[in-house]
Tab-separated table of C-alpha atoms in Angstrom:
chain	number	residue	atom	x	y	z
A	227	UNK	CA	45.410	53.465	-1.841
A	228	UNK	CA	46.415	52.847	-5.256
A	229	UNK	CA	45.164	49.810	-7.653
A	230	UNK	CA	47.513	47.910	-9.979
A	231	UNK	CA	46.260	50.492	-13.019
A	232	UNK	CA	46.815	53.465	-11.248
A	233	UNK	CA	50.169	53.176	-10.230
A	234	UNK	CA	52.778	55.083	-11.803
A	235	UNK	CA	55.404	54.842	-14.857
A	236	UNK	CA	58.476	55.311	-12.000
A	237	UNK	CA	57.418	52.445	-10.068
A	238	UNK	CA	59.143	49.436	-9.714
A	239	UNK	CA	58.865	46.035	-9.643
A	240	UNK	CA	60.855	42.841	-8.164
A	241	UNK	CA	62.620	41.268	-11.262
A	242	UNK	CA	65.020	38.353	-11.847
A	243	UNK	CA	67.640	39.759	-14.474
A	244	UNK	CA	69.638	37.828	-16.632
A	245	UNK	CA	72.897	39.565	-17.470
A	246	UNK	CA	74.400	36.891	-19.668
A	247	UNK	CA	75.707	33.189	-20.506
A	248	UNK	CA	77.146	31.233	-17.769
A	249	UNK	CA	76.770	30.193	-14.320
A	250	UNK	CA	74.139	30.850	-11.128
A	251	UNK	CA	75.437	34.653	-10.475
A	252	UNK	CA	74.037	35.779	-14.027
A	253	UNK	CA	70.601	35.438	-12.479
A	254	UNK	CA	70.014	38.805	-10.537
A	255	UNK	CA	67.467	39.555	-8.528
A	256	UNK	CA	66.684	43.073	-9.166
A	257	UNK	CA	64.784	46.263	-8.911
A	258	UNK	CA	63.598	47.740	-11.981
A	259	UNK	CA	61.262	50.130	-13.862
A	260	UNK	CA	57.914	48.710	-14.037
A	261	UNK	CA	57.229	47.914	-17.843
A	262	UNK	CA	54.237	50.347	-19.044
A	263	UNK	CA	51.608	49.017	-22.308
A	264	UNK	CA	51.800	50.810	-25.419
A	265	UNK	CA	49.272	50.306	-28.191
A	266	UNK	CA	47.342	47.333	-28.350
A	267	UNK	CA	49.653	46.320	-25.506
A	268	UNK	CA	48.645	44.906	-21.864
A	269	UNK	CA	49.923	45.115	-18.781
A	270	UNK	CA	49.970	41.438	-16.583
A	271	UNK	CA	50.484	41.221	-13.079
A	272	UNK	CA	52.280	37.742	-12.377
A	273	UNK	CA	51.129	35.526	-10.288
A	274	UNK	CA	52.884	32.074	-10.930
A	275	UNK	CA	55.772	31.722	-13.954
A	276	UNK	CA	57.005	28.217	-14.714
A	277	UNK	CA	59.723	27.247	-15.402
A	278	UNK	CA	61.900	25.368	-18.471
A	279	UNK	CA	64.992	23.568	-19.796
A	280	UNK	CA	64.700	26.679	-22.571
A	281	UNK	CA	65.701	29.245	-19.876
A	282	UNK	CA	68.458	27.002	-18.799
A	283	UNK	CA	69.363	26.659	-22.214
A	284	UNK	CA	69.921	30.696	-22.837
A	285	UNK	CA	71.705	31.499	-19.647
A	286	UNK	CA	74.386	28.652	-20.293
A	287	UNK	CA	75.073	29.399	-24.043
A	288	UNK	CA	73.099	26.512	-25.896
A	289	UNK	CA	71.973	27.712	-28.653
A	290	UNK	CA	73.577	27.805	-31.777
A	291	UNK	CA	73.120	31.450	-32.559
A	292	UNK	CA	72.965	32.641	-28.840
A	293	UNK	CA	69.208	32.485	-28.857
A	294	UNK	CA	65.818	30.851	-30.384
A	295	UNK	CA	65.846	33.325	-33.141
A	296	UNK	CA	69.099	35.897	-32.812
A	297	UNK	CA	71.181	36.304	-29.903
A	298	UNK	CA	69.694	36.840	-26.596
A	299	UNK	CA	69.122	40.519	-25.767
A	300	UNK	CA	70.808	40.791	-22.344
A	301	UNK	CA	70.135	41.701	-20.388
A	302	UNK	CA	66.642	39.730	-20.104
A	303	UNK	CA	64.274	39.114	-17.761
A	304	UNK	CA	63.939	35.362	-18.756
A	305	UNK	CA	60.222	33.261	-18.008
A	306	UNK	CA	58.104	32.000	-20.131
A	307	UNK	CA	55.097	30.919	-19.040
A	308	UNK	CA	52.934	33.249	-17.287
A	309	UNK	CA	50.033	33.048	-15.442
A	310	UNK	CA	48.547	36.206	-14.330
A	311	UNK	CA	45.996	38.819	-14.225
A	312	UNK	CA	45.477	41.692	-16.548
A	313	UNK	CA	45.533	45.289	-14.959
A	314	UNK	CA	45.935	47.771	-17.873
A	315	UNK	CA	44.669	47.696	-21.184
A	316	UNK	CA	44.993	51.382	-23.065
A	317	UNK	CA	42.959	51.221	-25.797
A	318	UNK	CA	41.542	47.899	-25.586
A	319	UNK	CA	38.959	45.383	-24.794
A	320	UNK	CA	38.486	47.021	-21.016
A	321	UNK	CA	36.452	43.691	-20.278
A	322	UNK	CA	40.016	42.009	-20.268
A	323	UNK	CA	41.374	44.301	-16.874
A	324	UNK	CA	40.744	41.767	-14.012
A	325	UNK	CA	40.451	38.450	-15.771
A	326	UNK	CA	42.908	35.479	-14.819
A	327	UNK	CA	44.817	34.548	-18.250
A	328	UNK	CA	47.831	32.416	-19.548
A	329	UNK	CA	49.754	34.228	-22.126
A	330	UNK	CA	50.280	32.671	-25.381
A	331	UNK	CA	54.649	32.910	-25.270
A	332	UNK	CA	54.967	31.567	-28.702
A	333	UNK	CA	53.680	34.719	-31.177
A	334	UNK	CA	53.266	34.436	-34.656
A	335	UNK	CA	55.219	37.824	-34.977
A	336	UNK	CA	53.921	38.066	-38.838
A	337	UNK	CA	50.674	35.920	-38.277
A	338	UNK	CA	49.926	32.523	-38.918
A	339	UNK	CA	51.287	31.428	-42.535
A	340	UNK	CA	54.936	32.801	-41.754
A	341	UNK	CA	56.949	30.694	-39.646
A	342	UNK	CA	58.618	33.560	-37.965
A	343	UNK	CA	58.351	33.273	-34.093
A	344	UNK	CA	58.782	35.622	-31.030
A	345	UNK	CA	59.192	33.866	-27.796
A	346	UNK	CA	58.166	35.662	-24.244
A	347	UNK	CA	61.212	35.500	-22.124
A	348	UNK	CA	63.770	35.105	-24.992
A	349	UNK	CA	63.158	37.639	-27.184
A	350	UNK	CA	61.531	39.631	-25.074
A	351	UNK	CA	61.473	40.498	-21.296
A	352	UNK	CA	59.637	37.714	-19.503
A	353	UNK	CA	57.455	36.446	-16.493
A	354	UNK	CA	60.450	36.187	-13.984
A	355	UNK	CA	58.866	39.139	-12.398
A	356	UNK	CA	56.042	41.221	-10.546
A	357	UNK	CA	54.440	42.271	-14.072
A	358	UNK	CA	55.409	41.750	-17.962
A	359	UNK	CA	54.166	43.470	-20.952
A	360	UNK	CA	52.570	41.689	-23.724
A	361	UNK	CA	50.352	42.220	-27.123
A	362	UNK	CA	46.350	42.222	-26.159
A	363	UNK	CA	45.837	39.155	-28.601
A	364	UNK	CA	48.385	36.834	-26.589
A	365	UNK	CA	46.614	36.747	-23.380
A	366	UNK	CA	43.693	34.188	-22.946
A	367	UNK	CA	41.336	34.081	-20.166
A	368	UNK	CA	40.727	30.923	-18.259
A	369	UNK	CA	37.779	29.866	-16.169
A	370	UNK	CA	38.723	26.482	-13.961
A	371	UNK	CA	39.596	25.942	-9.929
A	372	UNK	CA	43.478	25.560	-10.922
A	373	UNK	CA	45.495	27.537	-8.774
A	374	UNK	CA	48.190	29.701	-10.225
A	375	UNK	CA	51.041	28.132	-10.061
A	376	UNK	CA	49.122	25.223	-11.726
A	377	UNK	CA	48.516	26.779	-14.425
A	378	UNK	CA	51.857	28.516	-14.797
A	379	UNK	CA	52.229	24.611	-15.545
A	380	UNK	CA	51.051	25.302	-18.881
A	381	UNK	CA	51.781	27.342	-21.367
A	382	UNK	CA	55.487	26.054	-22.707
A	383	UNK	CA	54.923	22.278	-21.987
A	384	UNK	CA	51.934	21.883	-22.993
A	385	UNK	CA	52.166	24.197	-25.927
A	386	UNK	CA	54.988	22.404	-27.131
A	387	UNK	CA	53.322	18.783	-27.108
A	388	UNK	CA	50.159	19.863	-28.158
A	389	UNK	CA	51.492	20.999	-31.539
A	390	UNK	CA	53.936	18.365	-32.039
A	391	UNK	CA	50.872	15.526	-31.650
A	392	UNK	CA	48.428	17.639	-33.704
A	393	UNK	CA	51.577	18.465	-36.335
A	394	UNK	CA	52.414	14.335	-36.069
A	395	UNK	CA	48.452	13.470	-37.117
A	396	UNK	CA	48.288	11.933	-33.692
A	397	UNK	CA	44.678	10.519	-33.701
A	398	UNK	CA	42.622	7.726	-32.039
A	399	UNK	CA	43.852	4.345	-32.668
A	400	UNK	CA	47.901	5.372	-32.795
A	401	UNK	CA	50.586	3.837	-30.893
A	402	UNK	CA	52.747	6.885	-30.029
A	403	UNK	CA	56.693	6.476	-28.165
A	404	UNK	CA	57.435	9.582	-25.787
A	405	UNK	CA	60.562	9.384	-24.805
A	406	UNK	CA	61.707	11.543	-21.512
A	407	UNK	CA	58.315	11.134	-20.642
A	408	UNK	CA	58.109	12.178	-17.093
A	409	UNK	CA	59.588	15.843	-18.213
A	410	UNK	CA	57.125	18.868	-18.601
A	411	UNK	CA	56.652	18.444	-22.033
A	412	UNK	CA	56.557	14.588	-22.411
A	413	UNK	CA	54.623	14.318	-19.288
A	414	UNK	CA	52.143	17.117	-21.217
A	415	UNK	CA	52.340	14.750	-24.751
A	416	UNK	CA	51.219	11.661	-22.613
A	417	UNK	CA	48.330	13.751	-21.254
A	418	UNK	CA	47.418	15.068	-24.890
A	419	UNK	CA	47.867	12.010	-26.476
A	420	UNK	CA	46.106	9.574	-24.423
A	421	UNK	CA	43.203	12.146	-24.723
A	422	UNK	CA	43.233	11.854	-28.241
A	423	UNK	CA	42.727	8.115	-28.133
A	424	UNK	CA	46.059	7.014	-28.648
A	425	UNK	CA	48.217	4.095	-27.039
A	426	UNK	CA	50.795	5.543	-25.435
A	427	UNK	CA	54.387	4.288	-24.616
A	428	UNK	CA	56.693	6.359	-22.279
A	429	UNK	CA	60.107	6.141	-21.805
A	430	UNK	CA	61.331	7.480	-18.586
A	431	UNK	CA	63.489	6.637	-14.941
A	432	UNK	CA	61.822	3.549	-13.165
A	433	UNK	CA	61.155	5.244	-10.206
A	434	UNK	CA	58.364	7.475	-12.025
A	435	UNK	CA	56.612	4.904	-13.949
A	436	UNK	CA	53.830	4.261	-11.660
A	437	UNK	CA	52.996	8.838	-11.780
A	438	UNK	CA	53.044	8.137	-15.503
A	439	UNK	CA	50.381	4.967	-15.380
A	440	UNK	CA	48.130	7.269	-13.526
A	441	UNK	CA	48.198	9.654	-16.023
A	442	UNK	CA	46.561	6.861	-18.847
A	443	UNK	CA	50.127	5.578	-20.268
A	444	UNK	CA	49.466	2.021	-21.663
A	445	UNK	CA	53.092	0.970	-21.393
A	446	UNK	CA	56.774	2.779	-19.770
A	447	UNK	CA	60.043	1.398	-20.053
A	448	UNK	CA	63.040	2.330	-18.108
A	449	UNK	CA	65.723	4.493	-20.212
A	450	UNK	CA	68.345	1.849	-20.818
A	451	UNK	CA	65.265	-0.531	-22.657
A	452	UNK	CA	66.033	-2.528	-25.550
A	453	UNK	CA	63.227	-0.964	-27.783
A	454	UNK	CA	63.133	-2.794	-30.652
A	455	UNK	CA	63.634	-5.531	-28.617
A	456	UNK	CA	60.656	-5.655	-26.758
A	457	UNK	CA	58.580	-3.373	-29.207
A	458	UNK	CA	59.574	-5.256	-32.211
A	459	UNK	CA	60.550	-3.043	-35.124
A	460	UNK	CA	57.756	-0.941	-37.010
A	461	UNK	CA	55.407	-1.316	-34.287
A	462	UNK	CA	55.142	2.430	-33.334
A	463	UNK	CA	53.081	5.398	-35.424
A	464	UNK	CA	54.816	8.432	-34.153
A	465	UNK	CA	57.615	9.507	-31.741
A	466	UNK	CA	57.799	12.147	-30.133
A	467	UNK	CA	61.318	13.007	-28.901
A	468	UNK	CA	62.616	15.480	-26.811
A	469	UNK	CA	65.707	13.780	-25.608
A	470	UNK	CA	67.489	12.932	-28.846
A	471	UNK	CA	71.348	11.948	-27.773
A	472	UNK	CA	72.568	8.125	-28.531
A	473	UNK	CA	69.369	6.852	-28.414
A	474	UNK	CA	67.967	8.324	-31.770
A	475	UNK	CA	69.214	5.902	-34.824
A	476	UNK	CA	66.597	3.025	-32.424
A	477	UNK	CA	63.937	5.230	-32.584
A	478	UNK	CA	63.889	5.177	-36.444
A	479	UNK	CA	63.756	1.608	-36.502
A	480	UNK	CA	60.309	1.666	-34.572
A	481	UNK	CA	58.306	3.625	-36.693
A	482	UNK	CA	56.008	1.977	-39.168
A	483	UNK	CA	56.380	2.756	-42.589
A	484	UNK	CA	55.612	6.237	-43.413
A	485	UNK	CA	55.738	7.112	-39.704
A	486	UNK	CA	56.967	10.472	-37.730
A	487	UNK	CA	59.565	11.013	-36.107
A	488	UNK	CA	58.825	15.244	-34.110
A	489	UNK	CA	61.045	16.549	-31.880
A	490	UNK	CA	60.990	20.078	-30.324
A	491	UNK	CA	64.170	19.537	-28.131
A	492	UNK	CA	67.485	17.565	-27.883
A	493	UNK	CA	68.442	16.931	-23.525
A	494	UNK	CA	70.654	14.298	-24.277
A	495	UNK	CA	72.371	15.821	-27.087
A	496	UNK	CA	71.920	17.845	-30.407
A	497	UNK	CA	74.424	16.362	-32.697
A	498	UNK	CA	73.137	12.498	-33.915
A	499	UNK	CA	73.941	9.755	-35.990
A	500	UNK	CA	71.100	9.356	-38.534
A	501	UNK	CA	71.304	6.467	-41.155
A	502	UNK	CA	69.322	7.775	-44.443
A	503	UNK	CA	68.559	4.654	-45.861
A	504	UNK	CA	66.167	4.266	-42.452
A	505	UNK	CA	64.791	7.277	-43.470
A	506	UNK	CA	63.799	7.201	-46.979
A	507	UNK	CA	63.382	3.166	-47.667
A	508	UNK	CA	60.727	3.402	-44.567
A	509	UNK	CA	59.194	7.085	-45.848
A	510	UNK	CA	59.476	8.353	-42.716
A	511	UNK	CA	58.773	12.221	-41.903
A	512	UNK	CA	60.817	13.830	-39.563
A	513	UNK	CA	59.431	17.080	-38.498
A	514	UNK	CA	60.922	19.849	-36.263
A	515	UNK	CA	58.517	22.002	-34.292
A	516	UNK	CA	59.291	25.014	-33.132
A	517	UNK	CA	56.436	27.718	-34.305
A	518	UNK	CA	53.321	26.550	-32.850
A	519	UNK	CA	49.982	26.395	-34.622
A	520	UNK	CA	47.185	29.072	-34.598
A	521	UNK	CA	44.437	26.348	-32.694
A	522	UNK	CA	47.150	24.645	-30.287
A	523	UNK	CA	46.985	27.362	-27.461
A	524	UNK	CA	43.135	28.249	-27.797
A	525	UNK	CA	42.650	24.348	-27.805
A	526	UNK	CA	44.730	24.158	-24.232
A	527	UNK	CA	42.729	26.584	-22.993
A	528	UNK	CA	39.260	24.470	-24.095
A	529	UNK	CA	40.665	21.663	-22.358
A	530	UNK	CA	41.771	22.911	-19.262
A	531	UNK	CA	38.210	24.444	-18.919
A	532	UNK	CA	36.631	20.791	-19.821
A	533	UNK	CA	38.217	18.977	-16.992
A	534	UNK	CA	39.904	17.106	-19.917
A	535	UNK	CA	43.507	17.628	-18.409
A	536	UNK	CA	45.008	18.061	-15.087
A	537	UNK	CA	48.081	20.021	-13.657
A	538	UNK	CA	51.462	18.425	-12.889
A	539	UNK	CA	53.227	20.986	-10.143
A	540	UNK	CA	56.209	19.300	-8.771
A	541	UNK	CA	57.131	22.232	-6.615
A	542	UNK	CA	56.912	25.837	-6.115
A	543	UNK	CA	59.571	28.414	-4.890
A	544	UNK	CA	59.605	31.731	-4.252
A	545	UNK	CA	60.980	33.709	-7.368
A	546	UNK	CA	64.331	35.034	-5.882
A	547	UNK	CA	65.004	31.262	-4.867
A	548	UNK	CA	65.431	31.152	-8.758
A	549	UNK	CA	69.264	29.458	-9.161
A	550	UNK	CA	67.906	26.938	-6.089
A	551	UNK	CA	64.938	26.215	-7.957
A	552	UNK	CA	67.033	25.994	-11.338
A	553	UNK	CA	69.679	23.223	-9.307
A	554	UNK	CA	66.642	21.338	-8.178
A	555	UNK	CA	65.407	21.247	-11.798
A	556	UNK	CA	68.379	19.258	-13.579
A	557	UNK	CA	68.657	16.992	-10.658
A	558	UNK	CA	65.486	15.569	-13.159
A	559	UNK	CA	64.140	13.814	-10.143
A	560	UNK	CA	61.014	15.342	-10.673
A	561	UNK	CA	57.800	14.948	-12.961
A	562	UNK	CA	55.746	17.715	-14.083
A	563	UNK	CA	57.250	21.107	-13.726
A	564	UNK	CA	58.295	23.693	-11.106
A	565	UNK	CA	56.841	27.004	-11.066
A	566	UNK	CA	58.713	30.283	-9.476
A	567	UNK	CA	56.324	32.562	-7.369
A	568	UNK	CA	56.697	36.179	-7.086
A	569	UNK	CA	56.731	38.519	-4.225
A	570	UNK	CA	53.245	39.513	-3.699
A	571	UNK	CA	52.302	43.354	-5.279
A	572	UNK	CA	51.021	45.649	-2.468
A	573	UNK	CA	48.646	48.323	-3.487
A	574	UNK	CA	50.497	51.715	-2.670
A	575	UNK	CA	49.344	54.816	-0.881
């Protein structure tokens, strides 16, 4: 019988491939070659890959210029956050091969003081499959009882909040507005920012508020709230806003004077109506956050292994139950995130 490192260049793998922009029949599921590490390359067997509005996003044609950076290279094998288990490392750290890790799917493609990004699963082949390819320095072992698809729950989400709060100066003592807040990431930015110290206030569907209390939300208001209403004006330090839409020119009226305003995302909408006198008179910073920070995803990692966070699976499917999984998704009645499993890798004779 053959291990994971010994099997061969011509063998393939189960893969869901994305062929291009539109509908349910783009995503394919597939046999392909199995991807083989170069240089300072790994090889990552899959075990759990969760999933995101971002892959939605690049299958239906969102993006501005077809992609996060350039168009989309269809086709793609989309996914990305991976949880997996390393099982080829040519010519590096050998101690790696059999460790448990979350790959890092934001990547600094020309290190940490250029904001140039490369994103796993958009513009690269991703974790919507039996094994992915990825540079040695992305992958970060974890030591904790999580299952995998929990902490397939990770990387994106929590990625994503984590460096807007630490970006936004989120610190002990600030009153912080997440709106969408039962999503993956605001659900992950009420975790991160309660554990910081802060009071929180989410903003999310009525029938979730009482999942959000548990997780140490101070106060959650339904998504039709009067906010300024029952906030009062300048009452709130930072938002953090994923949903954007007709509910952004409020959200500017909240902030305290030389308050933030981050955003990573737009659900409800990209295109805004934004009053500049609310802007500069108040010295508010807006900040868009994309590229993440060099401590964000080692700083996951520490907490995870503290205890200091916990995993929000909604569900699991089975990865070729991908467009089912993808329906269930924007039906939004969910919080925390799904996770696509695939087929289990048989060693071969």
């Amino acid at each position: 019988m053959r291990t994971d490192d010994e099997l061969s260049a011509g063998d393939l793998m189960t893969a869901i491939v994305t062929t291009g922009t539109g509908g349910y029949d783009k995503l394919v599921v597939s046999e392909v070659p199995r991807p083989v590490p170069g240089p300072g390359e790994v090889l990552v067997r899959v075990l759990a890959a969760g999933m995101n509005n971002t892959e939605i996003n690049t299958r239906v044609g969102w993006y501005p210029d077809g992609g996060w950076n350039d168009a989309t290279p269809f086709p793609l094998i989309q996914g990305t956050d991976c949880c997996g288990v390393v099982c080829a490392s040519p010519g590096t750290e050998e101690s790696i091969v059999g460790r448990r890790v979350l790959v890092r799917p934001c990547m600094r493609i020309d290190g940490f003081s250029s904001g140039e990004t490369r994103w796993l699963g958009s513009d690269m082949n991703g974790a919507f499959a039996q094994f992915v390819v990825v540079p040695a320095n992305e992958v970060f072992p974890v030591d904790c009882d999580w299952t995998d698809a929990e902490l397939a729950t990770i990387p994106c989400a929590y990625g994503t909040a984590e460096n807007m709060i630490a970006r936004a100066g989120v610190r002990r003592g600030s009153t912080v507005l997440i709106t969408g807040a039962s999503g993956g990431v605001g659900s992950a930015a009420v975790q991160l920012a309660a554990r910081r110290g802060a009071r929180v206030i989410g903003l999310a569907s009525r029938a979730k508020h009482d999942q959000l209390r548990e997780l140490g939300i101070h106060e959650v208001y339904g998504r039709d709230a009067d906010l300024v209403g029952a906030l009062g004006k300048r009452s709130v330090d930072v938002v953090i806003d994923n949903v954007a839409g007709a509910g952004f020119g409020p959200l500017l009226d909240l902030l305290v004077r030389g308050g933030t305003y981050v955003s990573s995302g737009a659900i409800a909408g990209p295109l805004v109506e934004l009053d500049l006198r609310t802007m500069y008179l108040n010295d508010l910073t807006l900040l868009g956050c994309t590229a993440w920070g060099e401590d964000v995803f080692p700083n996951l990692v520490s907490y995870i292994e503290a205890g200091e966070i916990r995993p929000l699976l909604a569900e699991s499917f089975p990865l070729e139950q991908i467009a089912e999984a993808q329906q269930c998704f924007l039906e939004k009645g969910h919080v925390g995130k799904f996770v696509l499993v695939p087929p289990v890798v048989l060693d071969q004779a």
